[in-house]
XYZ file of N, CA and C in Angstrom:
612
model
N -28.398 9.162 15.858
C -27.311 8.215 15.627
C -26.029 8.772 16.244
N -25.292 7.911 16.938
C -24.030 8.319 17.545
C -22.914 8.174 16.529
N -22.144 9.244 16.313
C -21.031 9.178 15.383
C -19.780 8.751 16.126
N -18.976 7.909 15.477
C -17.749 7.431 16.081
C -16.583 8.227 15.522
N -15.587 8.509 16.360
C -14.412 9.244 15.860
C -13.667 8.393 14.838
N -12.956 9.050 13.906
C -12.187 8.287 12.921
C -11.165 7.394 13.608
N -10.957 6.215 13.056
C -9.982 5.284 13.611
C -8.576 5.782 13.282
N -7.643 5.571 14.188
C -6.259 6.001 13.965
C -5.694 5.285 12.741
N -4.903 5.994 11.959
C -4.472 5.442 10.677
C -3.488 4.289 10.813
N -2.875 4.139 12.010
C -1.964 3.011 12.183
C -2.532 1.943 13.118
N -3.858 1.971 13.309
C -4.495 0.945 14.133
C -4.397 -0.408 13.433
N -3.857 -1.432 14.100
C -3.721 -2.737 13.437
C -5.076 -3.344 13.099
N -5.124 -4.035 11.969
C -6.290 -4.828 11.597
C -5.980 -6.245 12.056
N -6.528 -6.620 13.190
C -6.111 -7.841 13.872
C -6.238 -9.116 13.032
N -7.279 -9.274 12.213
C -7.324 -10.500 11.391
C -6.107 -10.648 10.482
N -5.590 -9.536 9.946
C -4.393 -9.604 9.111
C -3.155 -9.874 9.957
N -3.025 -9.182 11.079
C -1.883 -9.391 11.962
C -1.791 -10.858 12.377
N -2.920 -11.431 12.761
C -2.933 -12.820 13.222
C -2.547 -13.782 12.107
N -3.001 -13.516 10.883
C -2.659 -14.399 9.780
C -1.183 -14.299 9.421
N -0.622 -13.102 9.501
C 0.807 -12.957 9.231
C 1.625 -13.770 10.227
N 1.314 -13.632 11.498
C 2.054 -14.340 12.542
C 1.909 -15.849 12.389
N 0.707 -16.300 12.069
C 0.443 -17.737 12.023
C 0.855 -18.396 10.712
N 0.810 -17.655 9.590
C 0.924 -18.303 8.287
C 2.102 -17.858 7.432
N 2.779 -16.790 7.805
C 3.839 -16.256 6.943
C 5.023 -17.213 6.851
N 5.647 -17.206 5.684
C 6.918 -17.888 5.484
C 8.009 -16.827 5.445
N 9.070 -17.058 6.215
C 10.190 -16.119 6.271
C 11.394 -16.771 5.600
N 11.977 -16.079 4.632
C 13.121 -16.591 3.885
C 14.357 -15.769 4.249
N 15.359 -16.432 4.830
C 16.648 -15.800 5.156
C 16.495 -14.569 6.044
N 15.449 -14.546 6.853
C 15.191 -13.400 7.722
C 15.214 -12.083 6.953
N 14.810 -12.169 5.683
C 14.840 -10.989 4.813
C 13.550 -10.823 4.027
N 12.973 -11.941 3.614
C 11.790 -11.905 2.754
C 10.586 -12.463 3.507
N 9.489 -11.726 3.466
C 8.225 -12.128 4.081
C 7.271 -12.566 2.980
N 6.840 -13.831 3.042
C 5.962 -14.353 2.006
C 4.584 -14.663 2.602
N 3.583 -13.917 2.122
C 2.189 -14.197 2.462
C 1.358 -14.163 1.182
N 2.018 -14.577 0.083
C 1.343 -14.479 -1.212
C 0.230 -15.493 -1.384
N 0.097 -16.430 -0.428
C -0.973 -17.417 -0.547
C -2.350 -16.832 -0.243
N -2.388 -15.623 0.318
C -3.692 -14.977 0.500
C -3.677 -13.500 0.132
N -2.496 -12.940 -0.209
C -2.416 -11.488 -0.375
C -2.235 -11.036 -1.811
N -1.271 -11.627 -2.540
C -0.958 -11.037 -3.841
C -0.597 -12.027 -4.944
N -0.853 -13.295 -4.728
C -0.733 -14.266 -5.824
C -2.020 -15.079 -5.863
N -2.286 -15.789 -4.782
C -3.622 -16.332 -4.530
C -4.339 -15.303 -3.647
N -5.515 -14.889 -4.076
C -6.243 -13.839 -3.358
C -7.577 -14.373 -2.868
N -7.879 -14.104 -1.608
C -9.169 -14.470 -1.027
C -10.068 -13.226 -1.093
N -11.052 -13.214 -1.985
C -11.822 -11.994 -2.227
C -12.474 -11.399 -0.977
N -13.094 -12.242 -0.150
C -13.791 -11.711 1.026
C -12.796 -11.082 2.002
N -11.660 -11.727 2.189
C -10.659 -11.181 3.101
C -10.039 -9.913 2.520
N -9.805 -9.905 1.213
C -9.267 -8.703 0.579
C -10.231 -7.542 0.731
N -11.525 -7.788 0.565
C -12.480 -6.696 0.722
C -12.547 -6.230 2.166
N -12.412 -7.159 3.127
C -12.397 -6.769 4.535
C -11.198 -5.868 4.825
N -10.037 -6.211 4.250
C -8.865 -5.361 4.419
C -9.059 -4.011 3.722
N -9.675 -4.043 2.549
C -9.963 -2.805 1.841
C -10.892 -1.902 2.628
N -11.903 -2.491 3.253
C -12.824 -1.713 4.085
C -12.080 -1.068 5.259
N -11.188 -1.862 5.875
C -10.441 -1.354 7.034
C -9.499 -0.226 6.621
N -8.839 -0.379 5.488
C -7.923 0.666 5.026
C -8.697 1.912 4.597
N -9.844 1.713 3.952
C -10.685 2.839 3.559
C -11.140 3.634 4.782
N -11.439 2.934 5.860
C -11.867 3.611 7.085
C -10.763 4.537 7.608
N -9.516 4.119 7.414
C -8.394 4.908 7.919
C -8.078 6.115 7.040
N -8.355 6.028 5.736
C -8.005 7.137 4.835
C -9.207 8.013 4.469
N -10.400 7.574 4.795
C -11.603 8.342 4.436
C -11.590 9.772 4.962
N -11.082 10.038 6.188
C -11.081 11.426 6.678
C -10.292 12.396 5.813
N -9.416 11.887 4.937
C -8.629 12.757 4.066
C -9.375 13.115 2.779
N -10.592 12.608 2.648
C -11.493 12.940 1.541
C -10.865 12.739 0.160
N -10.316 11.555 -0.116
C -9.751 11.321 -1.453
C -10.837 11.240 -2.519
N -10.476 11.661 -3.717
C -11.400 11.540 -4.848
C -10.907 10.530 -5.874
N -9.719 9.962 -5.644
C -9.142 8.985 -6.563
C -8.188 8.080 -5.803
N -8.215 6.795 -6.149
C -7.239 5.834 -5.629
C -6.220 5.567 -6.731
N -4.925 5.619 -6.382
C -3.860 5.346 -7.341
C -2.960 4.251 -6.812
N -2.605 3.295 -7.679
C -1.690 2.215 -7.303
C -0.820 1.889 -8.500
N 0.018 0.861 -8.342
C 0.856 0.375 -9.437
C 0.529 -1.091 -9.675
N 0.540 -1.490 -10.953
C 0.320 -2.904 -11.204
C 1.556 -3.697 -10.772
N 1.421 -4.976 -10.404
C 0.179 -5.706 -10.458
C -0.377 -5.959 -9.057
N 0.503 -6.162 -8.071
C 0.013 -6.602 -6.771
C -0.748 -5.523 -6.013
N -0.626 -4.278 -6.441
C -1.383 -3.227 -5.777
C -2.826 -3.143 -6.205
N -3.166 -3.781 -7.321
C -4.502 -3.587 -7.886
C -5.599 -4.153 -6.990
N -5.411 -5.348 -6.451
C -6.471 -5.957 -5.639
C -6.795 -5.127 -4.394
N -5.812 -4.759 -3.560
C -6.170 -3.925 -2.403
C -6.680 -2.549 -2.794
N -6.129 -1.978 -3.863
C -6.593 -0.657 -4.291
C -8.037 -0.709 -4.765
N -8.397 -1.763 -5.469
C -9.785 -1.910 -5.913
C -10.715 -2.061 -4.718
N -10.290 -2.839 -3.732
C -11.118 -3.017 -2.540
C -11.326 -1.693 -1.812
N -10.278 -0.890 -1.726
C -10.393 0.425 -1.084
C -11.279 1.351 -1.920
N -11.101 1.332 -3.232
C -11.909 2.189 -4.102
C -13.386 1.845 -4.009
N -13.693 0.558 -3.921
C -15.094 0.144 -3.760
C -15.652 0.697 -2.452
N -14.870 0.573 -1.377
C -15.343 1.041 -0.073
C -15.518 2.558 -0.041
N -14.646 3.280 -0.744
C -14.728 4.744 -0.770
C -15.678 5.263 -1.848
N -16.040 4.384 -2.795
C -16.874 4.750 -3.938
C -16.225 5.862 -4.763
N -14.940 5.649 -5.081
C -14.205 6.572 -5.949
C -13.508 5.761 -7.030
N -13.103 6.405 -8.130
C -12.418 5.668 -9.199
C -11.027 5.184 -8.772
N -10.556 4.167 -9.469
C -9.212 3.630 -9.289
C -8.434 3.789 -10.586
N -7.193 4.256 -10.482
C -6.268 4.299 -11.604
C -5.023 3.535 -11.185
N -4.486 2.717 -12.081
C -3.222 2.073 -11.744
C -2.157 2.439 -12.759
N -0.958 2.702 -12.234
C 0.188 2.994 -13.091
C 0.623 1.711 -13.784
N 0.831 1.804 -15.099
C 1.256 0.633 -15.858
C 2.769 0.517 -15.814
N 3.233 -0.740 -15.835
C 4.659 -1.010 -15.712
C 5.267 -1.424 -17.043
N 6.583 -1.536 -17.007
C 7.389 -2.056 -18.113
C 7.343 -1.089 -19.308
N 6.953 -1.537 -20.484
C 6.945 -0.660 -21.658
C 5.511 -0.508 -22.138
N 4.688 0.149 -21.343
C 3.267 0.182 -21.672
C 2.942 1.156 -22.794
N 1.851 0.863 -23.462
C 1.281 1.830 -24.391
C 0.251 2.624 -23.589
N 0.595 3.839 -23.233
C -0.250 4.666 -22.386
C -0.648 5.903 -23.170
N -1.940 6.210 -23.125
C -2.452 7.362 -23.862
C -1.731 8.638 -23.440
N -1.258 9.394 -24.409
C -0.550 10.640 -24.112
C -1.548 11.768 -23.830
N -1.170 12.756 -23.056
C 0.144 12.892 -22.422
C 0.273 11.936 -21.236
N 1.428 11.307 -21.126
C 1.662 10.361 -20.041
C 2.678 10.933 -19.070
N 2.511 10.596 -17.799
C 3.430 11.008 -16.743
C 4.106 9.740 -16.240
N 5.429 9.756 -16.144
C 6.103 8.504 -15.798
C 7.274 8.742 -14.858
N 7.711 7.647 -14.238
C 8.891 7.613 -13.394
C 9.580 6.260 -13.578
N 10.903 6.256 -13.391
C 11.665 5.015 -13.383
C 11.944 4.655 -11.927
N 11.637 3.404 -11.557
C 11.820 2.950 -10.179
C 12.855 1.832 -10.159
N 13.874 1.991 -9.327
C 14.871 0.944 -9.149
C 14.414 0.004 -8.044
N 14.530 -1.297 -8.283
C 14.128 -2.289 -7.292
C 15.345 -3.017 -6.753
N 15.777 -2.710 -5.516
C 16.905 -3.426 -4.942
C 16.584 -4.878 -4.616
N 15.288 -5.192 -4.439
C 14.886 -6.552 -4.106
C 14.869 -7.437 -5.344
N 14.212 -6.972 -6.401
C 14.058 -7.773 -7.612
C 15.152 -7.490 -8.637
N 15.850 -6.378 -8.454
C 16.883 -6.007 -9.404
C 16.286 -5.305 -10.608
N 17.088 -4.494 -11.277
C 16.618 -3.814 -12.478
C 15.783 -2.596 -12.168
N 15.229 -2.045 -13.240
C 14.419 -0.844 -13.125
C 13.056 -1.072 -13.769
N 12.069 -0.373 -13.258
C 10.708 -0.490 -13.761
C 10.192 0.901 -14.096
N 9.538 1.019 -15.229
C 8.906 2.283 -15.596
C 7.442 2.244 -15.167
N 7.011 3.284 -14.489
C 5.607 3.463 -14.133
C 5.052 4.614 -14.949
N 3.908 4.407 -15.571
C 3.321 5.459 -16.402
C 1.819 5.551 -16.180
N 1.326 6.793 -16.133
C -0.107 7.069 -15.967
C -0.518 8.074 -17.027
N -1.642 7.839 -17.667
C -2.152 8.799 -18.637
C -2.668 10.043 -17.932
N -2.280 11.199 -18.447
C -2.773 12.447 -17.894
C -4.280 12.610 -18.031
N -4.887 11.781 -18.865
C -6.346 11.843 -19.019
C -7.062 11.416 -17.738
N -6.410 10.538 -16.966
C -7.063 9.969 -15.790
C -6.543 10.518 -14.468
N -5.515 11.358 -14.537
C -4.945 11.954 -13.332
C -4.694 13.419 -13.625
N -5.505 14.279 -13.011
C -5.435 15.685 -13.380
C -5.361 16.620 -12.199
N -5.163 17.876 -12.509
C -5.038 18.921 -11.489
C -6.277 18.967 -10.600
N -6.030 19.169 -9.327
C -7.116 19.327 -8.371
C -7.610 18.039 -7.753
N -7.202 16.892 -8.271
C -7.644 15.620 -7.695
C -6.975 15.389 -6.344
N -7.719 14.750 -5.455
C -7.214 14.385 -4.128
C -6.967 12.877 -4.142
N -5.702 12.510 -4.131
C -5.316 11.132 -4.422
C -4.852 10.413 -3.162
N -5.311 9.174 -2.990
C -4.757 8.301 -1.964
C -4.004 7.173 -2.667
N -2.754 6.968 -2.269
C -1.945 5.884 -2.806
C -2.214 4.617 -2.002
N -2.439 3.506 -2.693
C -2.716 2.245 -2.013
C -1.816 1.168 -2.597
N -1.240 0.319 -1.725
C -0.435 -0.806 -2.202
C -0.491 -1.920 -1.163
N -0.005 -3.097 -1.569
C -0.034 -4.213 -0.626
C 1.056 -4.072 0.433
N 2.293 -3.722 0.003
C 3.413 -3.589 0.934
C 4.016 -2.188 0.871
N 4.479 -1.710 2.015
C 5.396 -0.571 2.079
C 6.715 -1.136 2.575
N 7.707 -1.170 1.696
C 9.024 -1.701 2.052
C 10.042 -0.567 1.983
N 10.727 -0.423 0.840
C 11.686 0.681 0.736
C 11.032 1.992 0.303
N 9.784 1.932 -0.106
C 9.025 3.152 -0.393
C 9.252 3.757 -1.762
N 10.074 3.128 -2.596
C 10.418 3.729 -3.880
C 9.224 3.810 -4.829
N 8.401 2.775 -4.851
C 7.228 2.810 -5.726
C 6.247 3.883 -5.274
N 5.980 3.941 -3.972
C 5.052 4.950 -3.448
C 5.574 6.351 -3.704
N 6.870 6.553 -3.541
C 7.444 7.870 -3.780
C 7.313 8.251 -5.258
N 7.548 7.283 -6.147
C 7.392 7.551 -7.579
C 5.950 7.927 -7.907
N 4.994 7.238 -7.304
C 3.589 7.561 -7.535
C 3.265 8.961 -7.012
N 3.813 9.313 -5.845
C 3.572 10.643 -5.298
C 4.144 11.721 -6.215
N 5.296 11.438 -6.832
C 5.888 12.392 -7.767
C 5.037 12.524 -9.027
N 4.468 11.413 -9.484
C 3.571 11.443 -10.643
C 2.335 12.297 -10.326
N 1.797 12.107 -9.127
C 0.636 12.898 -8.698
C 0.982 14.391 -8.710
N 2.141 14.732 -8.176
C 2.551 16.138 -8.134
C 2.736 16.696 -9.543
N 3.328 15.897 -10.426
C 3.518 16.341 -11.807
C 2.186 16.640 -12.484
N 1.148 15.919 -12.086
C -0.175 16.103 -12.680
C -0.912 17.303 -12.092
N -0.340 17.919 -11.064
C -1.010 19.034 -10.415
C -2.051 18.600 -9.412
N -2.034 17.317 -9.074
C -2.955 16.774 -8.073
C -2.255 16.734 -6.716
N -2.975 16.299 -5.687
C -2.439 16.260 -4.332
C -2.552 14.856 -3.759
N -1.452 14.349 -3.224
C -1.499 13.080 -2.491
C -1.916 13.390 -1.061
N -3.138 12.991 -0.700
C -3.662 13.342 0.619
C -3.316 12.296 1.672
N -2.996 11.063 1.235
C -2.630 9.988 2.162
C -2.109 8.809 1.350
N -1.433 7.903 2.049
C -0.998 6.645 1.443
C -1.375 5.520 2.389
N -1.856 4.415 1.831
C -2.291 3.302 2.664
C -1.703 1.988 2.191
N -1.325 1.145 3.148
C -0.682 -0.122 2.840
C -1.240 -1.221 3.740
N -1.387 -2.405 3.167
C -1.829 -3.527 3.985
C -0.754 -3.888 5.003
N 0.490 -4.001 4.540
C 1.589 -4.424 5.411
C 2.755 -3.455 5.256
N 3.313 -3.019 6.374
C 4.515 -2.175 6.349
C 5.669 -2.944 6.979
N 6.774 -3.033 6.267
C 7.991 -3.634 6.805
C 8.848 -2.488 7.364
N 8.709 -2.255 8.647
C 9.341 -1.106 9.279
C 10.857 -1.115 9.126
N 11.456 -2.302 9.086
C 12.911 -2.402 9.037
C 13.493 -1.961 7.697
N 12.637 -1.690 6.708
C 13.132 -1.197 5.428
C 12.932 0.310 5.264
N 12.348 0.954 6.277
C 12.330 2.425 6.397
C 11.675 3.135 5.206
N 10.682 2.506 4.602
C 10.048 3.095 3.430
C 9.221 4.327 3.706
N 8.769 4.486 4.936
C 7.883 5.619 5.223
C 8.622 6.950 5.291
N 9.934 6.907 5.404
C 10.675 8.139 5.653
C 10.522 9.160 4.522
N 10.659 8.693 3.274
C 10.552 9.628 2.142
C 9.142 10.195 2.030
N 8.129 9.371 2.275
C 6.747 9.854 2.224
C 6.481 10.840 3.357
N 7.005 10.536 4.536
C 6.809 11.439 5.672
C 7.461 12.796 5.422
N 8.599 12.797 4.740
C 9.264 14.064 4.430
C 8.417 14.934 3.509
N 7.543 14.292 2.726
C 6.631 15.035 1.862
C 5.346 15.428 2.584
N 5.236 15.042 3.852
C 4.048 15.375 4.629
C 2.840 14.511 4.314
N 3.084 13.319 3.764
C 1.984 12.425 3.394
C 1.642 11.518 4.568
N 0.407 11.564 5.095
C 0.014 10.650 6.162
C 0.023 9.201 5.659
N 0.442 8.272 6.522
C 0.597 6.878 6.121
C -0.292 5.992 6.975
N -1.210 5.291 6.325
C -2.107 4.357 7.004
C -1.615 2.936 6.763
N -1.658 2.128 7.794
C -1.235 0.728 7.677
C -2.189 -0.169 8.447
N -2.230 -1.435 8.022
C -3.041 -2.425 8.735
C -2.209 -3.359 9.593
N -0.940 -3.551 9.221
C -0.052 -4.438 9.981
C 1.375 -3.948 9.803
N 2.100 -3.816 10.894
C 3.477 -3.331 10.843
C 4.427 -4.417 11.347
N 5.345 -4.815 10.472
C 6.331 -5.842 10.816
C 7.586 -5.152 11.319
N 7.941 -5.405 12.565
C 9.136 -4.790 13.162
C 10.413 -5.373 12.564
N 10.459 -6.723 12.484
C 11.646 -7.379 11.941
C 11.328 -8.840 11.659
N 12.222 -9.468 10.912
C 12.174 -10.906 10.669
C 13.367 -11.505 11.396
N 13.101 -12.460 12.268
C 14.156 -12.929 13.168
C 13.970 -14.406 13.464
N 15.023 -15.182 13.214
C 14.963 -16.611 13.534
C 13.869 -17.342 12.787
N 13.595 -16.885 11.571
C 12.572 -17.543 10.770
C 11.147 -17.223 11.165
N 10.975 -16.195 11.983
C 9.620 -15.810 12.387
C 9.422 -14.312 12.213
N 8.161 -13.924 12.243
C 7.790 -12.524 12.072
C 7.592 -11.893 13.443
N 8.248 -10.759 13.655
C 8.052 -9.995 14.889
C 7.269 -8.741 14.518
N 6.041 -8.656 15.019
C 5.195 -7.514 14.732
C 5.526 -6.359 15.679
N 5.192 -5.160 15.247
C 5.390 -3.992 16.112
C 4.532 -4.119 17.354
N 5.135 -3.867 18.491
C 4.391 -3.904 19.750
C 3.620 -2.609 19.897
N 2.363 -2.737 20.265
C 1.505 -1.559 20.413
C 1.485 -1.131 21.857
N 1.604 0.167 22.097
C 1.484 0.674 23.462
C 0.026 0.686 23.852
N -0.233 0.324 25.056
C -1.619 0.248 25.545
C -2.069 1.608 26.081
């Protein structure tokens, strides 16, 4: 059997890129809405296809656990966990009852306003685990950074982070990159302009 080299972690997943360009709604050249298939109404087969593609990009980092935050991160994280055949843990939001000892962070949301508490039970996230962070969007990166800090507090290691869509104009990858965390993406949005989505141009 011929083995294929691992796919580059920022290789676009063309079915997702095409759907974003064709179907996205852009509000005030600031908000990208694709919730009709991504995180409100979910198409299971397409979500699993995206999960398979993201799993292919993070598999070389040998994760033993997938970590996300509720609620919109759960569907892609579950799809990735199924493809990798590893457990999934999601950080609970708001004022959760989480089995102690719990590890938590407060995340400020400039988009939605206010603050959100993320909490994970130490029973499910422990020292020595190799964790991949998965979410639907990478925007300002605050949620992913909070999850990475929770992982570090638990004595575990964040080996990679994966996102279905990255909004490059919000610079969310910078804080993760400073921590040395590899970032996998399926679609990168360069900017929102004139009511349309401009995707990152790929060099040939």
